[in-house]
PDB file of C-alpha atoms in Angstrom:
ATOM      1  CA  UNK A 454       4.245 -41.137  12.228  1.00  0.00           C
ATOM      2  CA  UNK A 455       0.520 -41.204  12.129  1.00  0.00           C
ATOM      3  CA  UNK A 456      -1.306 -44.488  13.110  1.00  0.00           C
ATOM      4  CA  UNK A 457      -4.663 -45.094  11.511  1.00  0.00           C
ATOM      5  CA  UNK A 458      -6.608 -47.333  13.844  1.00  0.00           C
ATOM      6  CA  UNK A 459      -9.567 -49.538  13.111  1.00  0.00           C
ATOM      7  CA  UNK A 460     -11.931 -47.089  14.734  1.00  0.00           C
ATOM      8  CA  UNK A 461     -10.899 -44.353  12.271  1.00  0.00           C
ATOM      9  CA  UNK A 462     -12.346 -46.335   9.326  1.00  0.00           C
ATOM     10  CA  UNK A 463     -15.005 -48.880   8.502  1.00  0.00           C
ATOM     11  CA  UNK A 464     -13.988 -52.543   8.798  1.00  0.00           C
ATOM     12  CA  UNK A 465     -14.254 -53.213   4.991  1.00  0.00           C
ATOM     13  CA  UNK A 466     -12.122 -50.206   4.144  1.00  0.00           C
ATOM     14  CA  UNK A 467      -8.380 -50.930   3.746  1.00  0.00           C
ATOM     15  CA  UNK A 468      -5.843 -48.450   5.088  1.00  0.00           C
ATOM     16  CA  UNK A 469      -4.777 -46.480   2.075  1.00  0.00           C
ATOM     17  CA  UNK A 470      -2.170 -43.759   1.506  1.00  0.00           C
ATOM     18  CA  UNK A 471      -5.119 -41.346   0.769  1.00  0.00           C
ATOM     19  CA  UNK A 472      -6.536 -42.109   4.291  1.00  0.00           C
ATOM     20  CA  UNK A 473      -3.133 -41.776   6.047  1.00  0.00           C
ATOM     21  CA  UNK A 474      -2.571 -38.382   4.288  1.00  0.00           C
ATOM     22  CA  UNK A 475      -6.086 -37.185   5.220  1.00  0.00           C
ATOM     23  CA  UNK A 476      -5.370 -38.138   8.853  1.00  0.00           C
ATOM     24  CA  UNK A 477      -2.007 -36.396   8.968  1.00  0.00           C
ATOM     25  CA  UNK A 478      -3.462 -33.243   7.372  1.00  0.00           C
ATOM     26  CA  UNK A 479      -6.423 -33.283   9.914  1.00  0.00           C
ATOM     27  CA  UNK A 480      -4.037 -33.728  12.919  1.00  0.00           C
ATOM     28  CA  UNK A 481      -1.800 -30.948  11.699  1.00  0.00           C
ATOM     29  CA  UNK A 482      -4.728 -28.519  11.120  1.00  0.00           C
ATOM     30  CA  UNK A 483      -6.276 -29.327  14.499  1.00  0.00           C
ATOM     31  CA  UNK A 484      -2.887 -28.520  16.143  1.00  0.00           C
ATOM     32  CA  UNK A 485      -2.335 -25.307  14.183  1.00  0.00           C
ATOM     33  CA  UNK A 486      -5.860 -23.948  14.361  1.00  0.00           C
ATOM     34  CA  UNK A 487      -7.098 -25.037  17.797  1.00  0.00           C
ATOM     35  CA  UNK A 488     -10.361 -23.385  18.623  1.00  0.00           C
ATOM     36  CA  UNK A 489     -10.195 -20.808  21.453  1.00  0.00           C
ATOM     37  CA  UNK A 490     -11.780 -21.675  24.685  1.00  0.00           C
ATOM     38  CA  UNK A 491     -12.893 -18.182  25.354  1.00  0.00           C
ATOM     39  CA  UNK A 492     -14.764 -15.790  23.072  1.00  0.00           C
ATOM     40  CA  UNK A 493     -13.220 -12.485  22.244  1.00  0.00           C
ATOM     41  CA  UNK A 494     -14.926  -9.526  23.863  1.00  0.00           C
ATOM     42  CA  UNK A 495     -16.248  -8.237  20.529  1.00  0.00           C
ATOM     43  CA  UNK A 496     -17.759 -11.600  19.717  1.00  0.00           C
ATOM     44  CA  UNK A 497     -19.332 -11.886  23.113  1.00  0.00           C
ATOM     45  CA  UNK A 498     -20.980  -8.465  22.661  1.00  0.00           C
ATOM     46  CA  UNK A 499     -22.322  -9.422  19.302  1.00  0.00           C
ATOM     47  CA  UNK A 500     -23.750 -12.566  20.676  1.00  0.00           C
ATOM     48  CA  UNK A 501     -25.389 -10.791  23.547  1.00  0.00           C
ATOM     49  CA  UNK A 502     -26.898  -8.283  21.047  1.00  0.00           C
ATOM     50  CA  UNK A 503     -28.335 -11.072  18.923  1.00  0.00           C
ATOM     51  CA  UNK A 504     -29.752 -12.747  22.120  1.00  0.00           C
ATOM     52  CA  UNK A 505     -31.400  -9.504  23.049  1.00  0.00           C
ATOM     53  CA  UNK A 506     -32.953  -9.025  19.626  1.00  0.00           C
ATOM     54  CA  UNK A 507     -34.309 -12.550  19.658  1.00  0.00           C
ATOM     55  CA  UNK A 508     -35.878 -12.071  23.113  1.00  0.00           C
ATOM     56  CA  UNK A 509     -37.845  -8.902  22.101  1.00  0.00           C
ATOM     57  CA  UNK A 510     -41.476  -9.352  21.406  1.00  0.00           C
ATOM     58  CA  UNK A 511     -42.500  -9.563  17.644  1.00  0.00           C
ATOM     59  CA  UNK A 512     -44.591  -6.402  18.207  1.00  0.00           C
ATOM     60  CA  UNK A 513     -41.542  -4.319  18.950  1.00  0.00           C
ATOM     61  CA  UNK A 514     -39.814  -5.575  15.824  1.00  0.00           C
ATOM     62  CA  UNK A 515     -42.817  -4.648  13.629  1.00  0.00           C
ATOM     63  CA  UNK A 516     -42.847  -1.071  15.112  1.00  0.00           C
ATOM     64  CA  UNK A 517     -39.029  -0.750  14.368  1.00  0.00           C
ATOM     65  CA  UNK A 518     -39.688  -1.801  10.694  1.00  0.00           C
ATOM     66  CA  UNK A 519     -42.243   1.019  10.339  1.00  0.00           C
ATOM     67  CA  UNK A 520     -39.552   3.610  11.093  1.00  0.00           C
ATOM     68  CA  UNK A 521     -36.995   4.744   8.510  1.00  0.00           C
ATOM     69  CA  UNK A 522     -34.271   2.061   8.257  1.00  0.00           C
ATOM     70  CA  UNK A 523     -31.161   3.023  10.055  1.00  0.00           C
ATOM     71  CA  UNK A 524     -27.663   2.040   9.371  1.00  0.00           C
ATOM     72  CA  UNK A 525     -26.648  -1.018  11.318  1.00  0.00           C
ATOM     73  CA  UNK A 526     -23.469  -3.046  11.386  1.00  0.00           C
ATOM     74  CA  UNK A 527     -24.074  -6.648  10.404  1.00  0.00           C
ATOM     75  CA  UNK A 528     -22.406  -9.323  12.500  1.00  0.00           C
ATOM     76  CA  UNK A 529     -19.886 -10.096   9.823  1.00  0.00           C
ATOM     77  CA  UNK A 530     -18.927  -6.317   9.436  1.00  0.00           C
ATOM     78  CA  UNK A 531     -18.315  -6.092  13.181  1.00  0.00           C
ATOM     79  CA  UNK A 532     -16.287  -9.286  13.332  1.00  0.00           C
ATOM     80  CA  UNK A 533     -14.128  -8.256  10.331  1.00  0.00           C
ATOM     81  CA  UNK A 534     -12.989  -5.107  12.181  1.00  0.00           C
TER      82      UNK A 534
END
């Protein structure tokens, strides 16, 4: 059974079936889809690539734009693999 405490809701809001259901669903989702404590290797590599791109000077970015565009994987494409 889920207990809804006073800290879960404002003082003027009564405990309702809707609130109890929200709490139960939220608890179940947190248990089922617990966030991983470590990043996958692929996600780590993508984050490092982003960090590297952000740390480059703006001058290098403008030179790169002057060249013909090259096909690059977007972050979402790489994560979806």
